[in-house]
Each structure stands twice: as structure tokens, then as C-alpha cells.
Coordinates of C-alpha atoms and ligand atoms in Angstrom, one line a residue:
M260 CA 0.0 0.0 0.0
C261 CA 1.3 3.5 -0.8
G262 CA 0.5 7.0 0.4
I263 CA -0.7 9.5 -2.1
V264 CA -1.4 13.3 -1.7
G265 CA -2.6 15.9 -4.2
Y266 CA -3.1 19.7 -3.7
L267 CA -4.8 22.3 -5.9
G268 CA -4.9 26.0 -4.8
S269 CA -3.0 29.2 -4.8
R270 CA -0.3 28.1 -2.2
D271 CA 2.9 26.3 -3.1
A272 CA 2.0 22.6 -3.3
T273 CA 5.3 21.2 -2.1
P274 CA 5.1 21.8 1.7
I275 CA 1.5 20.8 1.8
I276 CA 2.2 17.6 0.0
L277 CA 5.3 16.7 2.0
N278 CA 3.4 17.3 5.3
G279 CA 0.6 15.1 4.0
L280 CA 3.0 12.4 3.0
K281 CA 4.6 12.5 6.4
R282 CA 1.2 11.5 7.9
L283 CA 0.9 8.7 5.3
E284 CA 4.4 7.3 5.7
Y285 CA 3.0 4.4 7.8
R286 CA 1.4 3.2 4.5
G287 CA 4.7 2.5 2.8
Y288 CA 8.2 4.0 3.0
D289 CA 10.5 2.4 0.4
S290 CA 10.7 5.6 -1.7
A291 CA 9.0 8.9 -2.2
G292 CA 8.5 11.6 -4.8
I293 CA 6.6 14.8 -5.7
A294 CA 5.6 16.5 -9.0
V295 CA 4.3 20.1 -9.3
M296 CA 3.0 22.3 -12.1
N297 CA 5.5 25.1 -12.5
G298 CA 5.0 27.7 -15.3
G299 CA 3.5 25.2 -17.8
Q300 CA 6.0 22.4 -17.1
I301 CA 6.1 19.5 -14.6
D302 CA 8.9 19.5 -12.1
V303 CA 9.7 16.3 -10.3
R304 CA 11.9 15.3 -7.3
K305 CA 12.0 11.6 -6.2
D306 CA 14.4 9.2 -4.6
A307 CA 14.6 5.8 -2.9
G308 CA 14.5 5.7 0.9
K309 CA 12.3 7.4 3.4
L310 CA 10.4 10.6 3.1
S311 CA 13.2 12.4 4.9
Q312 CA 15.5 11.8 2.0
L313 CA 13.0 13.5 -0.4
V314 CA 12.7 16.4 2.0
D315 CA 16.5 16.8 1.9
L316 CA 16.4 16.6 -1.9
V317 CA 13.7 19.3 -2.1
N318 CA 15.6 21.5 0.3
K319 CA 18.7 21.3 -1.9
S320 CA 16.6 21.8 -5.1
P321 CA 13.3 23.6 -4.2
L322 CA 10.1 23.1 -6.1
N323 CA 7.5 25.8 -6.6
G324 CA 4.0 25.8 -8.0
A325 CA 0.7 24.1 -7.9
P326 CA -1.2 21.9 -8.4
G327 CA 1.0 19.0 -7.3
I328 CA 1.0 15.3 -6.5
G329 CA 3.1 13.2 -4.1
H330 CA 3.7 9.6 -3.3
T331 CA 5.4 7.4 -0.7
R332 CA 5.8 3.8 -1.8
W333 CA 5.5 0.3 -0.6
A334 CA 7.1 -1.6 -3.5
T335 CA 5.1 -4.2 -5.4
H336 CA 6.5 -4.2 -9.0
G337 CA 10.1 -3.0 -9.3
A338 CA 12.6 -2.9 -6.4
P339 CA 12.7 0.2 -4.2
S340 CA 14.9 2.6 -6.2
A341 CA 15.0 6.2 -7.6
R342 CA 14.0 5.0 -11.0
N343 CA 11.1 3.0 -9.8
S344 CA 9.8 5.7 -7.4
H345 CA 6.8 7.7 -8.2
P346 CA 5.8 10.1 -9.8
H347 CA 6.4 8.8 -13.3
V348 CA 6.4 11.2 -16.3
G349 CA 5.3 10.3 -19.9
N350 CA 7.7 10.5 -22.8
S351 CA 6.2 13.8 -23.9
G352 CA 7.0 15.3 -20.5
K353 CA 3.5 16.6 -20.4
T354 CA 1.8 14.0 -18.2
V355 CA 2.6 12.7 -14.7
V356 CA 1.1 9.9 -12.5
V357 CA 1.2 8.5 -9.0
H358 CA -0.5 5.2 -8.2
N359 CA -1.4 2.7 -5.6
G360 CA -2.3 -0.9 -6.4
I361 CA -1.3 -3.3 -9.2
V362 CA -2.0 -3.0 -12.9
E363 CA -2.7 -6.7 -13.5
N364 CA -2.5 -6.3 -17.4
F365 CA 0.6 -4.1 -17.4
L366 CA 2.8 -6.6 -19.3
E367 CA 0.4 -6.7 -22.2
L368 CA -0.1 -2.9 -22.2
K369 CA 3.7 -2.5 -21.9
D370 CA 4.3 -4.7 -25.0
E371 CA 1.7 -2.8 -27.0
L372 CA 3.1 0.6 -26.0
S373 CA 6.7 -0.4 -26.5
S374 CA 5.8 -1.6 -30.0
E375 CA 4.5 1.9 -30.7
G376 CA 7.9 3.3 -29.7
V377 CA 7.1 4.3 -26.1
V378 CA 10.3 4.3 -24.0
F379 CA 10.0 2.8 -20.5
N380 CA 12.3 4.2 -17.8
S381 CA 11.4 1.9 -14.9
D382 CA 10.4 -1.6 -14.0
T383 CA 7.0 -0.6 -12.5
D384 CA 3.5 -1.4 -13.6
T385 CA 2.7 2.3 -12.8
E386 CA 4.5 3.6 -15.8
T387 CA 2.1 2.0 -18.2
I388 CA -0.6 4.3 -16.9
V389 CA 1.1 7.5 -17.8
H390 CA 2.1 6.2 -21.2
L391 CA -1.4 4.9 -21.9
A392 CA -2.9 8.3 -21.0
E393 CA -0.5 10.0 -23.4
H394 CA -1.3 7.5 -26.1
H395 CA -5.0 8.3 -25.8
H396 CA -4.3 12.0 -25.6
A397 CA -2.2 11.9 -28.7
A398 CA -5.2 10.3 -30.5
G399 CA -6.9 13.6 -30.2
V400 CA -9.1 13.4 -27.1
S401 CA -8.9 15.8 -24.1
F402 CA -6.5 14.9 -21.2
T403 CA -9.6 14.2 -19.0
E404 CA -11.1 11.9 -21.6
A405 CA -7.7 10.2 -22.2
A406 CA -7.5 9.6 -18.4
R407 CA -11.0 8.1 -18.4
R408 CA -10.1 5.7 -21.2
T409 CA -6.9 4.8 -19.3
F410 CA -8.8 4.0 -16.1
K411 CA -11.2 1.8 -18.1
Q412 CA -8.3 -0.1 -19.8
I413 CA -6.1 -0.9 -16.8
E414 CA -7.2 -4.1 -14.9
G415 CA -6.9 -4.9 -11.2
A416 CA -7.4 -2.8 -8.0
N417 CA -5.9 0.7 -8.5
V418 CA -5.9 4.3 -7.3
V419 CA -4.5 6.8 -9.7
L420 CA -3.7 10.5 -9.8
L421 CA -2.9 12.1 -13.2
M422 CA -1.8 15.7 -14.1
S423 CA -1.1 17.2 -17.5
T424 CA 0.4 20.4 -18.7
D425 CA -2.5 20.5 -21.3
E426 CA -5.0 21.0 -18.5
P427 CA -2.6 22.3 -15.8
D428 CA -5.3 23.4 -13.3
K429 CA -6.6 19.8 -12.9
I430 CA -5.9 16.6 -11.1
V431 CA -7.9 13.6 -12.4
T432 CA -8.1 10.7 -10.0
A433 CA -9.9 7.3 -10.0
R434 CA -10.5 4.5 -7.6
I435 CA -10.9 1.0 -9.2
G436 CA -11.4 -2.0 -7.0
N437 CA -10.0 -2.4 -3.5
A438 CA -6.6 -0.6 -3.7
G439 CA -7.1 1.6 -0.8
G440 CA -9.2 4.8 -0.4
V441 CA -9.3 8.2 -2.1
V442 CA -10.4 11.0 0.1
I443 CA -11.1 14.4 -1.5
G444 CA -10.8 17.3 1.0
L445 CA -12.8 20.4 0.3
G446 CA -11.1 23.7 1.2
E447 CA -11.7 27.4 0.6
N448 CA -10.6 27.9 -3.0
E449 CA -8.3 24.9 -2.7
N450 CA -8.9 21.2 -2.7
Y451 CA -6.9 18.1 -1.5
I452 CA -6.7 14.5 -2.5
A453 CA -5.2 11.8 -0.3
S454 CA -5.2 8.1 0.5
D455 CA -6.3 8.7 4.0
I456 CA -7.7 11.4 6.3
P457 CA -4.7 12.2 8.5
A458 CA -2.9 13.7 5.4
I459 CA -5.5 16.5 5.0
L460 CA -7.0 16.8 8.5
E461 CA -5.1 20.0 9.3
H462 CA -6.6 21.7 6.3
T463 CA -10.2 20.6 6.2
R464 CA -12.7 18.3 7.8
K465 CA -15.1 18.2 4.8
V466 CA -14.4 15.2 2.7
I467 CA -15.7 13.1 -0.1
F468 CA -14.9 9.4 -0.3
L469 CA -14.5 8.0 -3.9
E470 CA -16.3 4.7 -4.4
S471 CA -14.8 1.9 -6.5
K472 CA -15.1 2.5 -10.3
Q473 CA -15.5 6.3 -9.8
M474 CA -13.3 9.1 -11.1
A475 CA -13.0 12.7 -10.0
I476 CA -12.0 15.8 -12.0
V477 CA -10.6 18.2 -9.4
T478 CA -9.6 21.9 -9.7
R479 CA -8.9 24.4 -6.9
D480 CA -12.6 25.4 -6.8
S481 CA -14.5 22.4 -8.2
V482 CA -14.9 18.6 -7.8
R483 CA -16.8 16.6 -10.3
I484 CA -17.4 12.9 -9.6
E485 CA -18.3 10.6 -12.4
T486 CA -18.6 6.9 -13.2
L487 CA -15.9 5.7 -15.6
D488 CA -18.6 6.1 -18.3
G489 CA -18.8 9.8 -17.6
V490 CA -22.1 9.8 -15.7
E491 CA -22.0 12.5 -13.1
I492 CA -22.6 11.5 -9.5
K493 CA -23.7 13.8 -6.7
P494 CA -21.3 12.8 -3.8
E495 CA -22.1 12.7 -0.1
I496 CA -19.9 15.2 1.9
H497 CA -18.8 13.8 5.2
T498 CA -17.5 15.8 8.2
I499 CA -14.6 14.2 10.0
N500 CA -14.7 14.7 13.8
W501 CA -11.3 13.3 14.7
D502 CA -9.1 15.9 16.4
A503 CA -5.9 16.5 14.5
V504 CA -3.8 15.8 17.6
S505 CA -4.9 12.1 17.6
A506 CA -2.9 11.8 14.4
E507 CA 0.2 13.1 16.2
K508 CA 2.7 11.3 18.5
G509 CA 2.4 13.7 21.4
E510 CA 5.0 13.1 24.1
Y511 CA 5.5 9.5 23.0
R512 CA 8.6 8.3 21.2
H513 CA 6.6 6.2 18.7
F514 CA 3.0 6.1 17.6
M515 CA 2.9 2.5 18.7
Q516 CA 3.6 3.4 22.3
K517 CA 1.1 6.2 22.2
E518 CA -1.5 3.9 20.7
I519 CA -0.8 1.2 23.3
H520 CA -1.5 3.7 26.1
E521 CA -4.5 5.2 24.2
Q522 CA -6.3 1.9 24.7
V523 CA -8.0 3.0 27.9
R524 CA -9.6 5.8 25.9
A525 CA -10.2 3.7 22.8
L526 CA -11.9 1.0 24.8
T527 CA -14.1 3.6 26.4
D528 CA -14.9 5.1 22.9
T529 CA -15.8 1.7 21.4
L530 CA -18.3 1.2 24.2
A531 CA -19.7 4.8 23.9
G532 CA -23.3 4.9 23.1
R533 CA -23.7 1.2 22.8
V534 CA -24.2 0.0 26.4
D535 CA -27.3 0.5 28.5
F536 CA -25.9 -0.4 31.9
K537 CA -29.3 0.2 33.6
E538 CA -31.3 -2.2 31.4
G539 CA -28.2 -4.4 30.8
R540 CA -28.6 -4.2 27.1
I541 CA -26.4 -3.5 24.0
R542 CA -27.3 -1.3 21.1
L543 CA -25.4 -1.6 17.7
P544 CA -27.7 0.3 15.3
E545 CA -25.3 0.4 12.3
L546 CA -25.4 -3.4 12.3
K547 CA -29.1 -3.2 11.3
L548 CA -29.7 -6.5 13.2
T549 CA -33.3 -7.4 13.9
P550 CA -34.6 -10.3 16.1
E551 CA -35.9 -12.0 12.9
L552 CA -32.5 -11.9 11.3
A553 CA -30.7 -12.9 14.6
K554 CA -33.0 -15.9 15.0
R555 CA -32.3 -17.3 11.5
I556 CA -28.5 -17.1 11.6
Q557 CA -27.1 -20.6 11.5
R558 CA -23.4 -20.0 11.1
I559 CA -20.9 -17.2 11.3
Y560 CA -17.6 -17.0 9.4
I561 CA -15.1 -14.4 10.8
T562 CA -12.6 -13.4 8.2
A563 CA -9.6 -11.1 8.6
C564 CA -5.9 -10.9 8.2
G565 CA -3.0 -10.8 10.7
T566 CA -3.8 -9.2 14.0
A567 CA -7.4 -8.8 13.0
A568 CA -7.7 -12.5 12.4
Y569 CA -6.4 -13.2 15.9
A570 CA -9.1 -10.8 17.2
G571 CA -11.6 -12.9 15.3
M572 CA -10.3 -16.1 17.0
V573 CA -11.2 -14.5 20.4
G574 CA -14.5 -13.5 18.9
K575 CA -15.2 -17.2 18.1
Y576 CA -15.0 -18.1 21.8
L577 CA -17.2 -15.2 22.8
I578 CA -20.0 -15.7 20.2
E579 CA -20.1 -19.5 20.6
K580 CA -20.1 -19.2 24.4
I581 CA -22.7 -16.4 24.8
A582 CA -24.9 -16.7 21.7
R583 CA -24.4 -20.4 20.9
I584 CA -23.9 -19.9 17.2
P585 CA -21.3 -21.9 15.4
V586 CA -18.3 -19.7 14.4
E587 CA -15.5 -20.5 12.0
V588 CA -12.5 -18.2 11.6
V589 CA -11.0 -18.2 8.1
I590 CA -8.1 -15.9 7.2
G591 CA -9.0 -13.5 4.4
S592 CA -6.4 -14.8 1.9
E593 CA -7.9 -18.3 2.2
F594 CA -11.6 -17.6 2.5
R595 CA -12.6 -17.2 -1.1
Y596 CA -10.5 -20.1 -2.2
S597 CA -12.0 -22.5 0.3
D598 CA -15.4 -22.6 -1.4
P599 CA -17.1 -21.6 1.9
I600 CA -20.5 -22.9 2.7
V601 CA -22.5 -19.7 2.7
D602 CA -26.3 -19.2 2.3
E603 CA -28.9 -16.5 3.3
N604 CA -28.6 -17.7 7.0
T605 CA -24.8 -17.3 7.1
V606 CA -23.0 -14.2 8.4
V607 CA -19.6 -13.3 7.0
L608 CA -18.1 -11.0 9.6
A609 CA -14.9 -9.1 8.4
I610 CA -12.6 -7.4 10.9
S611 CA -10.3 -4.7 9.6
Q612 CA -8.6 -1.6 11.0
S613 CA -8.0 0.0 7.7
G614 CA -11.1 -1.4 6.0
E615 CA -8.9 -1.6 2.8
T616 CA -7.1 -4.9 3.2
A617 CA -7.5 -6.5 -0.2
D618 CA -7.7 -10.1 1.1
T619 CA -10.4 -9.2 3.6
L620 CA -12.3 -7.2 1.0
A621 CA -12.1 -10.1 -1.4
A622 CA -13.5 -12.4 1.3
M623 CA -16.4 -10.0 1.9
E624 CA -17.1 -10.0 -1.9
E625 CA -17.2 -13.8 -1.8
G626 CA -19.6 -13.7 1.1
K627 CA -21.9 -11.4 -0.8
R628 CA -21.6 -13.3 -4.0
K629 CA -22.8 -16.5 -2.2
G630 CA -25.8 -14.7 -0.7
G631 CA -24.5 -14.3 2.8
I632 CA -25.1 -11.5 5.3
V633 CA -21.9 -9.4 5.3
W634 CA -20.9 -7.4 8.4
S635 CA -17.7 -5.7 9.2
I636 CA -15.9 -4.4 12.3
V637 CA -13.8 -1.5 11.0
N638 CA -11.8 1.5 12.3
A639 CA -11.2 3.7 9.3
V640 CA -14.3 5.9 8.7
G641 CA -15.6 5.7 5.1
S642 CA -13.4 2.8 4.2
Q643 CA -14.5 0.1 1.7
A644 CA -15.1 -2.5 4.3
M645 CA -17.4 -0.1 6.1
R646 CA -19.3 0.9 3.0
V647 CA -19.8 -2.5 1.3
A648 CA -21.1 -4.3 4.4
D649 CA -24.8 -4.9 5.0
G650 CA -24.1 -3.7 8.6
Y651 CA -21.0 -2.7 10.5
I652 CA -19.6 -1.9 14.0
A653 CA -17.2 1.0 14.0
M654 CA -14.2 0.4 16.3
Q655 CA -14.2 4.2 17.1
T656 CA -10.5 4.1 18.3
G657 CA -9.4 7.1 16.2
P658 CA -6.6 6.8 13.6
E659 CA -4.1 4.0 14.2
I660 CA -0.8 5.1 12.7
G661 CA 1.7 2.5 14.0
V662 CA 2.1 -0.4 11.6
A663 CA 1.8 -2.8 14.4
S664 CA -1.8 -2.8 15.4
T665 CA -2.7 -2.4 19.1
K666 CA -5.8 -0.5 19.9
A667 CA -7.4 -1.9 16.8
F668 CA -6.9 -5.3 18.2
T669 CA -8.5 -4.8 21.7
A670 CA -11.4 -2.7 20.4
P671 CA -12.8 -5.5 18.2
L672 CA -12.6 -7.8 21.2
V673 CA -15.0 -5.6 23.0
D674 CA -17.1 -5.2 19.8
Q675 CA -17.5 -8.9 19.4
Y676 CA -18.3 -9.3 23.1
M677 CA -21.1 -6.8 22.6
L678 CA -22.2 -8.5 19.4
A679 CA -22.4 -11.8 21.2
I680 CA -24.6 -10.4 23.9
L681 CA -26.9 -8.7 21.4
L682 CA -27.2 -11.9 19.3
A683 CA -28.0 -13.9 22.4
D684 CA -30.5 -11.4 23.6
M685 CA -32.4 -11.3 20.3
R686 CA -32.2 -15.1 19.9
G687 CA -33.6 -15.5 23.5
V688 CA -30.8 -17.8 24.5
I689 CA -29.6 -15.8 27.5
D690 CA -31.5 -15.1 30.8
D691 CA -31.8 -11.6 32.2
K692 CA -29.4 -12.2 35.1
T693 CA -26.6 -13.5 32.9
R694 CA -27.1 -10.8 30.3
K695 CA -27.0 -8.0 32.9
Q696 CA -23.9 -9.5 34.5
L697 CA -22.1 -9.7 31.1
V698 CA -23.1 -6.1 30.3
S699 CA -22.1 -4.9 33.7
D700 CA -18.6 -6.5 33.4
L701 CA -18.0 -4.2 30.4
R702 CA -17.9 -1.3 32.9
L703 CA -14.6 -2.7 34.3
V704 CA -12.7 -2.8 31.0
P705 CA -11.1 0.7 30.7
D706 CA -10.0 0.6 34.4
L707 CA -8.6 -2.9 34.1
A708 CA -6.7 -1.9 31.0
G709 CA -5.3 1.1 32.7
R710 CA -4.1 -1.0 35.6
A711 CA -2.5 -3.5 33.3
L712 CA -0.7 -0.7 31.4
D713 CA 0.7 0.6 34.7
A714 CA 2.9 -2.5 34.7
E715 CA 5.0 -1.0 32.0
S716 CA 8.1 -0.7 34.2
Q717 CA 7.9 -4.4 35.0
V718 CA 7.7 -5.1 31.3
E719 CA 10.7 -2.9 30.5
K720 CA 12.8 -5.1 32.9
V721 CA 11.7 -8.2 31.2
A722 CA 12.4 -6.6 27.8
Q723 CA 16.0 -5.9 28.9
A724 CA 16.4 -9.6 29.9
L725 CA 15.0 -10.7 26.5
K726 CA 16.4 -8.1 24.1
D727 CA 19.1 -10.4 22.6
I728 CA 17.1 -13.6 22.3
K729 CA 17.1 -15.4 18.9
G730 CA 13.7 -16.9 19.2
C731 CA 10.7 -17.1 21.5
L732 CA 7.6 -19.2 22.1
Y733 CA 4.3 -17.8 23.2
L734 CA 1.8 -20.3 24.8
G735 CA -1.8 -19.9 25.6
R736 CA -5.0 -22.0 26.0
G737 CA -8.7 -21.5 25.5
I738 CA -9.8 -17.9 25.0
N739 CA -6.2 -16.8 25.5
M740 CA -4.7 -19.0 22.8
P741 CA -5.2 -16.4 20.1
I742 CA -3.3 -14.0 22.4
A743 CA -0.3 -16.3 22.1
Y744 CA -0.5 -15.8 18.3
E745 CA -1.0 -12.1 18.6
G746 CA 1.9 -11.6 21.1
A747 CA 4.2 -13.5 18.8
L748 CA 3.2 -11.5 15.8
K749 CA 3.8 -8.2 17.7
L750 CA 7.4 -9.3 18.5
K751 CA 8.1 -10.6 15.0
E752 CA 6.9 -7.6 13.1
I753 CA 8.7 -4.9 15.0
S754 CA 11.8 -6.6 16.5
Y755 CA 12.5 -9.1 13.6
I756 CA 13.0 -11.9 16.2
H757 CA 11.4 -15.2 15.2
A758 CA 8.5 -15.9 17.6
E759 CA 5.9 -18.6 17.5
G760 CA 2.4 -18.6 19.1
Y761 CA 1.2 -22.0 20.0
P762 CA -1.7 -23.8 21.7
A763 CA 0.0 -24.8 25.0
G764 CA -1.7 -28.2 25.0
E765 CA 0.0 -29.0 21.7
M766 CA 3.6 -28.5 23.0
K767 CA 3.9 -32.1 24.2
H768 CA 3.1 -33.3 20.7
G769 CA 6.5 -32.2 19.3
P770 CA 7.3 -28.5 19.7
I771 CA 8.4 -29.0 23.3
A772 CA 11.7 -30.3 21.7
L773 CA 12.4 -26.6 21.0
I774 CA 12.6 -25.7 24.6
D775 CA 16.0 -25.2 26.3
E776 CA 17.7 -22.3 28.1
E777 CA 18.1 -20.4 24.8
M778 CA 14.4 -20.5 24.1
P779 CA 12.3 -18.3 26.4
V780 CA 8.7 -19.2 26.8
I781 CA 6.0 -16.6 27.3
C782 CA 3.1 -18.3 29.2
I783 CA -0.3 -16.6 29.2
A784 CA -1.7 -17.9 32.5
P785 CA -4.4 -15.7 34.0
K786 CA -7.0 -16.9 36.4
D787 CA -9.3 -18.3 33.7
P788 CA -10.9 -21.8 33.1
W789 CA -7.5 -23.0 31.7
H790 CA -5.3 -21.7 34.5
E791 CA -4.5 -25.1 35.9
K792 CA -3.5 -26.4 32.5
M793 CA -1.2 -23.5 32.1
I794 CA 0.4 -24.2 35.5
S795 CA 1.4 -27.6 34.3
Q796 CA 2.6 -26.1 31.0
I797 CA 5.0 -23.8 33.0
Q798 CA 6.2 -26.8 34.9
Q799 CA 6.9 -28.7 31.6
A800 CA 8.9 -25.8 30.2
K801 CA 10.9 -25.3 33.4
A802 CA 11.6 -29.0 33.6
R803 CA 13.4 -28.7 30.2
G804 CA 15.5 -25.7 31.3
G805 CA 13.3 -23.1 29.6
K806 CA 13.1 -19.6 30.9
V807 CA 9.5 -18.8 31.6
V808 CA 7.9 -15.3 31.5
A809 CA 4.4 -15.6 32.8
I810 CA 1.5 -13.2 32.3
A811 CA -0.4 -13.9 35.6
T812 CA -3.2 -12.6 37.7
E813 CA -2.1 -10.4 40.7
G814 CA -1.6 -12.6 43.8
D815 CA -1.1 -15.9 42.0
E816 CA 1.6 -17.3 44.3
L817 CA 1.8 -20.6 42.3
V818 CA 3.0 -18.8 39.2
K819 CA 5.2 -16.5 41.2
D820 CA 7.1 -19.5 42.7
M821 CA 7.6 -21.1 39.3
A822 CA 8.2 -18.5 36.6
D823 CA 11.5 -16.7 36.0
H824 CA 9.7 -13.4 35.4
V825 CA 6.1 -12.5 36.1
I826 CA 4.1 -9.6 34.6
W827 CA 1.1 -9.1 36.7
I828 CA -2.4 -8.2 35.4
P829 CA -5.5 -7.3 37.5
E830 CA -8.1 -10.0 38.2
C831 CA -10.8 -9.8 35.4
P832 CA -13.8 -11.8 34.1
W833 CA -12.3 -14.6 32.0
M834 CA -14.3 -13.7 28.8
L835 CA -12.7 -10.2 28.9
S836 CA -9.2 -11.5 29.9
P837 CA -7.8 -11.4 26.3
I838 CA -8.3 -7.6 26.3
I839 CA -6.0 -7.4 29.4
T840 CA -3.5 -10.3 28.8
V841 CA -2.5 -8.8 25.4
L842 CA -1.5 -5.4 26.8
P843 CA 1.8 -6.5 28.5
L844 CA 2.7 -8.5 25.3
Q845 CA 2.2 -5.3 23.2
L846 CA 4.5 -3.4 25.6
L847 CA 7.0 -6.3 25.7
A848 CA 7.3 -6.3 21.9
Y849 CA 7.5 -2.5 21.9
H850 CA 10.3 -2.3 24.5
I851 CA 12.4 -5.1 23.0
A852 CA 12.2 -3.4 19.5
A853 CA 12.8 0.0 21.0
T854 CA 15.8 -1.3 23.0
R855 CA 17.2 -2.8 19.8
G856 CA 16.9 0.6 18.2
L857 CA 14.6 -0.5 15.5
D858 CA 12.0 1.6 13.6
V859 CA 9.0 0.6 15.6
D860 CA 6.4 2.6 13.7
Q861 CA 7.7 1.6 10.2
P862 CA 9.1 -1.9 10.4
R863 CA 11.0 -3.1 7.4
N864 CA 9.0 -4.7 4.5
L865 CA 5.7 -3.8 6.1
A866 CA 2.9 -1.4 5.4
K867 CA -0.1 -0.4 7.6
S868 CA -2.7 -1.8 5.3
V869 CA -2.0 -4.4 2.6
T870 CA -4.2 -3.3 -0.3
V871 CA -2.7 -5.9 -2.7
E872 CA -3.4 -9.6 -2.7
Ligands
AGP1156 C1 -0.8 -6.1 12.7 O1 0.1 -5.7 13.7 C2 -0.3 -6.0 11.3 N1 0.1 -4.8 11.0 C3 -1.2 -6.7 10.3 O2 -1.2 -8.1 10.7 C4 -2.6 -6.2 10.2 O3 -3.3 -6.6 11.3 C5 -3.3 -6.9 9.0 O4 -2.6 -6.5 7.8 C6 -4.7 -6.5 8.8 O5 -4.9 -5.2 8.6 P1 -6.4 -4.5 8.7 O6 -6.8 -4.7 10.1 O7 -6.2 -3.1 8.3 O8 -7.2 -5.3 7.8

């Protein structure tokens, strides 16, 4: 996934675009570039490496003028390098493009264009777009029409911004498929285009979200939205109520640390307006769930990727335990290739922070295609997964910038707990007393999270002890088994240490051979129905010389006497325990990576949302 910014107005485009790209760097940071209209010609600066290198380049060789477009890249076709970085200019020098996604028919297009004498200067699929636009323009149609024809001809999921010296006051943009969003920001005699809201929030809160297969012709004082066949569409204008600060680091060293600590607020926000503590009832109006629908649901698939999939694995326990509906968790990249058994009584529930993950969106499409009811639990306002669902639950955590997901992991745990209660209530499978107790327990969550995060200094000590390890095992059981997977993923993706989450009960069937004094074992052993089993797991690991770090409930003397390190969490209702047990593991991964001096917010090879399959 890449970050894209466009600006049209009377100010110089460069500083506005560079600032916007800074707020999008979490989307990809292999290379960056910018192009502006300057006195009838296109000026470009671009280079491999992080945005800071582009800023240095621009400081040495300034750019003036507007409109302009900028790009920060997560490489798909063509290695990260200056020649492959965007923007790309056509052979005539009159047209320039930035792009997010994959042009699936680029080889065929490249062959056709090359046979007409077009010279390619990069290894990217993106370059075919600008040459195609020039090809159509040279055939005698306007730049805007040439852009439209180009959008219709490229295949795959793509977001494109094009500019031309022939219509220098315009940026023409299009969104085709699930390649990430296009947000058009409406200013006073200036307009903005970006991949995501944080890039333009300091300038405007009024935005339009492009839908798939739509294009926009944008000048400083006009925005025209059309289908790719030229039919004008009257867009809905949204007002964003995020505060700009929430997209900043504040006093924290990294966005990830800030977002870990923001979870007290985020958990409060995801509950806001949805819990009637007096009646002991849950309200999720955007889900559009009725008792009739609730009663006829026979199966739920939860589909997601990475951390979101592990959140879904916890959801399975919650929904099956509380609402007694069979739940199957299938990762997004497998769902549509597994020929899932979906009918009108099947729910396909997607979980996605960005709402733009291509594999998850493809799974939603498959669910729809097979006639299922498609829901989503999403953080990014206006994202594809929010818009295409029959009903959704907004995570309401505010923007999550750190590539390693934290608050967008714990919020959907609460959201699925609420969903389970609502389903059980509407299906009449829960008595008043139980329902009121489950709802009342939600009141504890923010405070329990805050208390667990207060253990950060304990975690830092453990991080110091583990900072040079070569590998690590994470073990959990029952509802906390997914936390073993999530804890391991956190460590892997930001510290580059190999870590493996495993069902603790499975260790004796082979993997226990891995344990020795060089292989620390993180045991998630809170006071839950599997506590006793985890105690014997700790004993098994210790008996083989393993170093054990236990996540345990305050006052658990048994664990205290056995483990090498203990990170304490407050006592909590077992169905809510994953929300709490994951917090020290987020902090542990963070402090190990930070101690190793790694780029916590922008880990190598990763992007915040993977909008390619
Ligand atoms: C989580 O730390 C990772 N960054 C990654 O696994 C992420 O959860 C996954 O790519 C799904 O993203 P989404 O929630 O935006 O769909």
C-alpha cells in the first residue's frame, strides 16, 4: 500500500504535499517523490528511501508551483529505487502519474506501447498508466477523456492521480477496486486529494470518499465525480470529527507506544453509546440487526488478516459461548479459495482496522456473491469494508498510525463481546441475570486496561532480559490461545525476532523439543478456566530448562514461585481477559524493539494496510 497526496490551490503545493506524505508514511516507505506544475511544465523530485530523503532533496533543489501530487511507496513491481519511485512522467514530459495498487494487465499494455515506440524508464507497472494516458491524448481526445479511457483499460485494483500540462489546473483521479481509499478534501478555493484522512485533516474536515469505479476531476474550486462512463454522481460530503492531535505522536517516542496507552480511551470510545448499563442491554444500530434476522443465523464466518484474524479467534470463543452460534475463523487470503458454505442464513463478519485490506475485502465480496449477510468491524471511517457491508460496527478508536496494530486489536474484542450479547438477547438464549452481568462487566474494562498498562516498568525489565534472544515461544490456552499468536506477531513484526504462538496443549506433541535455556517461553496464565493447565505447562517448560515469562493474575503465588519473570495483570472476568493479557505483550514487543533501536512505527518490509493480494 502506498501513500498519495494531491493539492490544488494558490499556495505552493510542495510543503502541503510533504506534510501530507509524512502523515501517510506508515502506509509505505521504500521511496517517495513529488511533482508540481510550474509555469507550464512538470517539475519532479524523487528518490529511494524514506520521506526524509525526499525532504533533503527538495531543500537542496526547491520546487515551486501548484497543483502538485506526491507519493510514498511500498514496492510491489520493481525494487525500491529512484528510477522506480513515483511520480512517473510520460515520454512527452506533459503528463505525470502517482499510483497505488497493481495494474494486472501491465505486461500486455507495456508490450503494446513499446511496439509503438514508447520508452519505459522503470520496472514498474505504474509507468504503463502515464504512457497509456499520453497514447489516448495523442489520438486527439482531451486529457480528461484520455484519463478516463486509461482508467477503463487498466485491470486490477488501482488508485491513480494524473496531471497534464495541457489542463494544468486539474488533477484527475480514480479508484478502481480495493486498492485503498481516495479522500477528497474540500477547502476554501483549494482542494486536496489523499489516500487517508490524516494527510489533510489540518486543512479541512469536509471530505468526499470516492467509491470503487469512480473518477474525480478536481480543480482548486471544483470537484466533479463521475462513473468511468462519464455519468456525473452527486457525492455525499462527510465531516470528520477526529481531532488533529490524535494523528500526532504527542509526548511519546513512537505512535505504537502512544496507541498502546490510548487503549483506555479507545476501549471507552468503542463502548460509547452502545451499552445501556441500567437495562443491561447492547445497542449496535449500524449493524441493522433485527430479532428475525438474529434468529435465523445458523453460522458465522469471521474473516480477517494478521492481528485482525487473531481478534476474530477470540470472537469465536465469545460468540459461541454467549450466543451459541457456530463460528469459524478463516483468514482473508484463504476464504474465497476455500469454497465456503454460505447461504442466506450465514453471516460473514470481516474485521479490519484500515477497511482496505485486499484479502479481507475479497472475502467480503465472496460472502456477498454467495448470498450471505456481510458485516464488518472497521476502524477507518468511510473505508471500503465499512461501505460495502450490510451492517457494521465502527471500532471508534481514532486513527491508528503505528504499523503494528494495538488499539485496533483490543477494540474489536469488546465489539465482538457486545455483538455476542446482542445476538444472544435477540435469539432469546440468555437469561436476564446472565445478560445483565455480562453487560455490567464491560464497565470494568477501561480501568482494568489502565491498571495492566501501569505494569510498563515491570515489562521494561523483562524486555531488557530478552532483548538479545534469537527466538521465543508464546503459549496460551482457550480464549487466550489467540493472544499467544498475537503476542508472537507483535514481537516478530517490530523486532524481527522469530517468535511462534502455539496452543499450549499442543507442545507435548512435538514443539516442546524446541525448549532449552536459549528458548524463552511466554506463558499466558491468567485466572481463567484453563489456569490449571497453564500451570502444568509452565512446569513442563521449566523441567526442560526453559526460561518462563508468565502473564499472571495479581496474587497468583503458584506462578510466582515457578516462573523466572512474572508480569502481573489485574483480576478480570475470563471472557474479557484477552483484552488485558495482550497489553503486556504489546508493551514487551515494543520495548524489545525500541531497545534494539529498530524503527518501531515503520518496520522493514511492512505497510499499515496491505491493499494488494
Ligand atoms: C498487525 O500488527 C499487522 N500490521 C497486520 O497483521 C494487520 O493486522 C493486517 O494486515 C490486517 O490489517 P487490517 O486490520 O487493516 O485489515
